[in-house]
Short mmCIF file of C-alpha atoms in Angstrom, two decimals:
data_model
loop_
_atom_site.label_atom_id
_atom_site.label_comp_id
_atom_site.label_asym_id
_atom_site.label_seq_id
_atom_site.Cartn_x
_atom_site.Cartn_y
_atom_site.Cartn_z
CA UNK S 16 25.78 26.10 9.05
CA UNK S 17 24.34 25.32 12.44
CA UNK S 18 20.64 24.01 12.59
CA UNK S 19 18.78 23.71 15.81
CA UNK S 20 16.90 19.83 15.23
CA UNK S 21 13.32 19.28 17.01
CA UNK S 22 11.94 16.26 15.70
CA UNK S 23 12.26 13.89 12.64
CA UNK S 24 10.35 15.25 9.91
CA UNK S 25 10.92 12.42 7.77
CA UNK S 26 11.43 8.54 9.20
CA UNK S 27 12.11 5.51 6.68
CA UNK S 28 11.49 1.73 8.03
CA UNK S 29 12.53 -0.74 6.40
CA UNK S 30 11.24 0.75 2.84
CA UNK S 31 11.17 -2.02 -0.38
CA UNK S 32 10.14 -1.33 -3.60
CA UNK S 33 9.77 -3.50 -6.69
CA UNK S 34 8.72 -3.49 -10.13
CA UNK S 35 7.76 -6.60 -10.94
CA UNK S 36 10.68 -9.37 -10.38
CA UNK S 37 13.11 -6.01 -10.29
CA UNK S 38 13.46 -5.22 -6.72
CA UNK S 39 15.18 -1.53 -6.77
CA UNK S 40 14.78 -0.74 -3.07
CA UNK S 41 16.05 -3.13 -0.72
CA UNK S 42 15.34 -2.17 3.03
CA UNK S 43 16.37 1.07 2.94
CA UNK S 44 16.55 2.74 6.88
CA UNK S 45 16.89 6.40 7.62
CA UNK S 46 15.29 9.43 8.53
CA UNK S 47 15.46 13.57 8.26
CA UNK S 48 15.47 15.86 10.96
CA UNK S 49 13.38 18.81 10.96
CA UNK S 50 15.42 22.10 9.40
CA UNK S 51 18.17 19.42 7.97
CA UNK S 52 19.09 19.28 4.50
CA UNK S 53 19.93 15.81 3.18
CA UNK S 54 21.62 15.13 -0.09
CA UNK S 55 20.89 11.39 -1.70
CA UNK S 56 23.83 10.96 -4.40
CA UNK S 57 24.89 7.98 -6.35
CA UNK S 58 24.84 6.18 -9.90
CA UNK S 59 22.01 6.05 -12.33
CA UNK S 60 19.85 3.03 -11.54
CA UNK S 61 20.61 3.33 -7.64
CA UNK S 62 17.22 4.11 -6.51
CA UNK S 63 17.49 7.57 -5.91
CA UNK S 64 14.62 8.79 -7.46
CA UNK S 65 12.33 5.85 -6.48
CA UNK S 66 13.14 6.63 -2.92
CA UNK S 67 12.21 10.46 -3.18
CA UNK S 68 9.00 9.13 -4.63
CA UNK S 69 7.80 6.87 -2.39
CA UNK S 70 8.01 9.78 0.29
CA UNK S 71 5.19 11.15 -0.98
CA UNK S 72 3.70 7.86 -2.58
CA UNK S 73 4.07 9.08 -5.98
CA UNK S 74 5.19 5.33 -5.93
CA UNK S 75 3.65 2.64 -3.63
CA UNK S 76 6.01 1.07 -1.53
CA UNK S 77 6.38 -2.54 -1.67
CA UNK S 78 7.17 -2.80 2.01
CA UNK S 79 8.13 -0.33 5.03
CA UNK S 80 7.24 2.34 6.63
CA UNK S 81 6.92 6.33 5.90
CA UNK S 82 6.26 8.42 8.34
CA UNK S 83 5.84 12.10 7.25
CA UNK S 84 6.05 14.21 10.66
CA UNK S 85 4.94 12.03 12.59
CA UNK S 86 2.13 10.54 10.66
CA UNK S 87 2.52 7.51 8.99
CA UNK S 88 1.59 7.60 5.24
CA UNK S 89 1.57 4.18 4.45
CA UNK S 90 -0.87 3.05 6.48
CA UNK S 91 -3.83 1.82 5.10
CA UNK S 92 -6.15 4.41 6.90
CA UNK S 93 -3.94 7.63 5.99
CA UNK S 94 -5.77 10.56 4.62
CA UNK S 95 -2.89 10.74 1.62
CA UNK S 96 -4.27 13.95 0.57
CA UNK S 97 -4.20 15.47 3.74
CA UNK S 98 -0.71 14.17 4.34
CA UNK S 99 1.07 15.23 0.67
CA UNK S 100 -0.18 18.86 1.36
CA UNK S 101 2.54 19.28 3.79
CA UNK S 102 4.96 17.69 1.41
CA UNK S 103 6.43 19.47 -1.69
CA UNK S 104 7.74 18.26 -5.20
CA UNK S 105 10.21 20.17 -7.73
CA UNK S 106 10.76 17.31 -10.23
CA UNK S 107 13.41 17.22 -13.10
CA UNK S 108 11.12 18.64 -15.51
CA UNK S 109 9.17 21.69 -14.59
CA UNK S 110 5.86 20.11 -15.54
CA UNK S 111 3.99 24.13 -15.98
CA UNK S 112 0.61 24.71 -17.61
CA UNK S 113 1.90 26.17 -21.02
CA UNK S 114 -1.68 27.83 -20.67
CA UNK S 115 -1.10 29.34 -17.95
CA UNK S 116 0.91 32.56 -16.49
CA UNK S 117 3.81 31.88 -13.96
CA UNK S 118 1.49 33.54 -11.61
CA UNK S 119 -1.38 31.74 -12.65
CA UNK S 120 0.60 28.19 -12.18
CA UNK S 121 1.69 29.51 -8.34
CA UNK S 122 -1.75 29.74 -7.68
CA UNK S 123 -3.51 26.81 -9.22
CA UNK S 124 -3.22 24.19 -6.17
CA UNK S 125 -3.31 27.17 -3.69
CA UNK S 126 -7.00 28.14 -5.11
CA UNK S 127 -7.88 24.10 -5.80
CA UNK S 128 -6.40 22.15 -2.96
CA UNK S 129 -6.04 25.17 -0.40
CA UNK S 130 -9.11 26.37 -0.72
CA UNK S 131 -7.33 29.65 -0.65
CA UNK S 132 -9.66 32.75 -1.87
CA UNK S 133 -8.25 34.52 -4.98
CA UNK S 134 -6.55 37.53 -3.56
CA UNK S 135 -5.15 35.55 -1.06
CA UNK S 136 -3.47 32.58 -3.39
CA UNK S 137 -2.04 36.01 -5.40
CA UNK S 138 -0.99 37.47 -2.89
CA UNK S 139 1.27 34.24 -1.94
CA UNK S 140 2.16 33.55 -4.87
CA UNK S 141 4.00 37.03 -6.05
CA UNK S 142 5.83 36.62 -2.84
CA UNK S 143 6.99 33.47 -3.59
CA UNK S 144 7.92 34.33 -7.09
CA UNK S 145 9.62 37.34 -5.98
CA UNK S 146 10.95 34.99 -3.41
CA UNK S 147 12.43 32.88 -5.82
CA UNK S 148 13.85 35.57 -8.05
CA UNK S 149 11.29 35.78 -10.88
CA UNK S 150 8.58 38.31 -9.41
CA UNK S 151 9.16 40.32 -12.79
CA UNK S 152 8.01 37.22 -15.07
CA UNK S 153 4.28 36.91 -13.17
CA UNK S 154 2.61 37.65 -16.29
CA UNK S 155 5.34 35.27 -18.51
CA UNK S 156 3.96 32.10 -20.08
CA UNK S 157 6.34 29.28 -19.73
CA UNK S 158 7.43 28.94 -23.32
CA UNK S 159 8.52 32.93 -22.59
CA UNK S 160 10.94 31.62 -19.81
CA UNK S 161 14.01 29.78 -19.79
CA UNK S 162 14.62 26.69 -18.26
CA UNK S 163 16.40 28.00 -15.20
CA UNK S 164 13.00 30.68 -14.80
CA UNK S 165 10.99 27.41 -15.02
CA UNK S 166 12.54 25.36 -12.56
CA UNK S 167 11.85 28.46 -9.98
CA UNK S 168 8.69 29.23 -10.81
CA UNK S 169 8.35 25.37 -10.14
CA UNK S 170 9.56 26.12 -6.61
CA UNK S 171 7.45 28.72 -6.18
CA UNK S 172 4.79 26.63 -6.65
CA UNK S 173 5.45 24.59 -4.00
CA UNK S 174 6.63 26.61 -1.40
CA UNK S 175 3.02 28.36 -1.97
CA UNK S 176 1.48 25.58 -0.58
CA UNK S 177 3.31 25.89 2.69
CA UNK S 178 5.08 22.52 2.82
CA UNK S 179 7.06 21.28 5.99
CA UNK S 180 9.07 19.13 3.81
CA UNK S 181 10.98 20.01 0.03
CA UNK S 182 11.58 17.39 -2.41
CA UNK S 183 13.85 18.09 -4.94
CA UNK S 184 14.53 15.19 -7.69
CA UNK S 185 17.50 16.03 -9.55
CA UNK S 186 16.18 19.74 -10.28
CA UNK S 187 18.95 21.08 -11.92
CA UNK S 188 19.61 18.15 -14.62
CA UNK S 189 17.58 19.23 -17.26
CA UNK S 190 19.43 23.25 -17.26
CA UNK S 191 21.47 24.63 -19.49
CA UNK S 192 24.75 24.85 -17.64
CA UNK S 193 24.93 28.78 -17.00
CA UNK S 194 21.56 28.03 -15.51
CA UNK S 195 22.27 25.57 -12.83
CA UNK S 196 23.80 28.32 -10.61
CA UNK S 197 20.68 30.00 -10.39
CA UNK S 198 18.13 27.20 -9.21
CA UNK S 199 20.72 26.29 -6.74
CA UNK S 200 21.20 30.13 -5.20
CA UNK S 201 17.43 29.76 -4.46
CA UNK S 202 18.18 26.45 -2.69
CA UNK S 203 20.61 27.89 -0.57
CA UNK S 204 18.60 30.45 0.32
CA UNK S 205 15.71 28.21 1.53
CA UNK S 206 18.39 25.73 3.48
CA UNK S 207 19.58 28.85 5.00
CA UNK S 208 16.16 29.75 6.32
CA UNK S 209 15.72 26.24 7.86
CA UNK S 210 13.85 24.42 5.42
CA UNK S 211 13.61 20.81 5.54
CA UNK S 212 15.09 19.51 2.66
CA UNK S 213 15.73 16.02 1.05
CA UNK S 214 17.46 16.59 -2.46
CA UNK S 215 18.54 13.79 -4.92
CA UNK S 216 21.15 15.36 -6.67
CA UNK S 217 24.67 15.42 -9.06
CA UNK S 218 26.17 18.62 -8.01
CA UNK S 219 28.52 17.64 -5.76
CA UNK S 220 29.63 21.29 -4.16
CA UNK S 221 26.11 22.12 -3.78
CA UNK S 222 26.04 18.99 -1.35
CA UNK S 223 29.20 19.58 -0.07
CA UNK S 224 28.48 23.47 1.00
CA UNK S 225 24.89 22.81 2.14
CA UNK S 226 24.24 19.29 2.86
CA UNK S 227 24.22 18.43 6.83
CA UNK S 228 24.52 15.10 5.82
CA UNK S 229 24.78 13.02 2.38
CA UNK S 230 23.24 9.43 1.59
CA UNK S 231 24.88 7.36 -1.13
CA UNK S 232 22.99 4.96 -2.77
CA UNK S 233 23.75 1.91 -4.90
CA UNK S 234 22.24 -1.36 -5.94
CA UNK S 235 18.95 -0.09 -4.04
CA UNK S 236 20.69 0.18 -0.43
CA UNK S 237 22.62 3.31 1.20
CA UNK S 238 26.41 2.21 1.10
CA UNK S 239 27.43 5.22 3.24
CA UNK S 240 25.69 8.25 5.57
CA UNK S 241 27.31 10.83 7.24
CA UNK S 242 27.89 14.33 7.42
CA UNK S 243 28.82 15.72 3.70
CA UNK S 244 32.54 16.94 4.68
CA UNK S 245 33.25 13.04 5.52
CA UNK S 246 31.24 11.32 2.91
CA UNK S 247 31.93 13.62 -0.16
CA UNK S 248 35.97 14.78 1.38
CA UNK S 249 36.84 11.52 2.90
CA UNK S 250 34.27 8.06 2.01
CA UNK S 251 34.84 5.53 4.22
CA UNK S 252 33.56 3.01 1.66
CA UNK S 253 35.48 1.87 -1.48
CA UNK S 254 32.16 2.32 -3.88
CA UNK S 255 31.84 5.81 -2.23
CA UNK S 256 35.21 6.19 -3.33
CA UNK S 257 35.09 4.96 -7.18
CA UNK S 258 31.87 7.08 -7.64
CA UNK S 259 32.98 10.24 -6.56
CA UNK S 260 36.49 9.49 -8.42
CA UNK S 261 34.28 9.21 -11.50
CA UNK S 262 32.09 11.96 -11.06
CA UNK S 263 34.65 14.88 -9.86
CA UNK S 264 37.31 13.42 -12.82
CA UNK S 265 35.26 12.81 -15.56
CA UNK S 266 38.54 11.49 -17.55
CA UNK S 267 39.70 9.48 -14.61
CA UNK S 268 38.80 5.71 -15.74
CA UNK S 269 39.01 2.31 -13.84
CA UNK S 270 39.38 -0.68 -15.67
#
């Protein structure tokens, strides 16, 4: 899949982060062009997730830089607000108002943050949910849905708010298994329409197929970066190596 690349969308300095005495990023450097899709795989505990959220600033960084299309969000003087809206989330869970309708969650933070008029934010939202796949469960309460329906309604949600940049944080890991297949169709779809995209995820074909590149992470540093054919087909790296040993052969054990 060919991708014409304008500028970075998303730059990364330097980036620490600690909790307390447990340091769990440790000068992490890279950066995301715009319309590229960027896989960040690796073992529990590697700082994965941690990295995806101090993107946005869901977690403060300790240290570094980000630097959102070209505006630097951890400077002191950033308008964070301003600066998230162009940034959105899909998190493991799918963290919907049981109150409300699917529709009625796709239009929340339109109506709230947008300062989109009603008819407007429901008129975005249908097409997203239709987008998505799910346009026939706008009037479905979440408990009504399964957990593969969640997880794109959740997407519809934030591609309603017309973000520049897509977060995903492991969004298929809390599916049933016949479910996963669906949440990742829609991803393909939106990599295949040129969104930027930086995913944190365990399904190694769906990295493999879409991925222009793939990170792998361990200890809090990225062992190995490249494009996904190399790292995932051919790691240059011998943790690279054991990890994806372990992960395409579950029974394959090192001692």
């Amino acid at each position: 899949m060919i991708r014409v690349l304008a500028q970075s969308a998303v730059e990364i300095r330097n980036l620490h982060k600690s909790f307390g005495h447990l340091e769990v990023l440790k000068g992490i450097d890279f950066s995301v062009d715009t319309g590229q899709v960027v896989c960040v795989i690796g073992p529990s505990g590697s700082g994965k997730s941690t990295l995806l959220r101090c993107v946005n600033l869901l977690e403060q960084p300790t240290a570094g830089q980000v630097i959102v299309e070209g505006v630097e969000l951890t400077h002191p003087d950033v308008d964070i607000d301003a600066a998230r809206r162009r940034v959105g989330m899909v998190f493991q869970q799918f963290n919907l108002f049981p109150h409300m309708t699917a529709l009625q969650n796709v239009m929340i933070a339109q109506q709230r943050v947008l300062k989109r008029g009603r008819a407007e934010a429901e008129r975005i939202a249908r097409e997203n949910l239709d987008k998505v796949g799910v346009g026939n469960k706008a009037g479905s309460y979440p408990a009504q849905l399964s957990g593969g329906q969640q997880q794109r309604v959740a997407i519809a949600r934030a591609l309603a708010m017309s973000p520049a940049l897509m977060l995903f944080d492991e969004p298929t890991s809390a599916l049933d298994p016949e479910l996963v297949g669906d949440v990742l169709t829609v991803m393909r779809k939106l990599a295949e329409e040129g969104m930027t995209m930086l995913v944190v995820t365990h399904e190694m074909a769906f990295a493999r197929d879409v991925a222009d590149r793939v990170v792998f992470m361990d200890g809090g540093v990225i062992v190995e970066d490249g494009p996904a054919e190399q790292v995932i087909g051919s790691p240059k790296h011998e943790r690279t190596k054991t990890f994806l040993r372990r992960v395409l052969d579950p029974t394959h054990h090192e001692i």
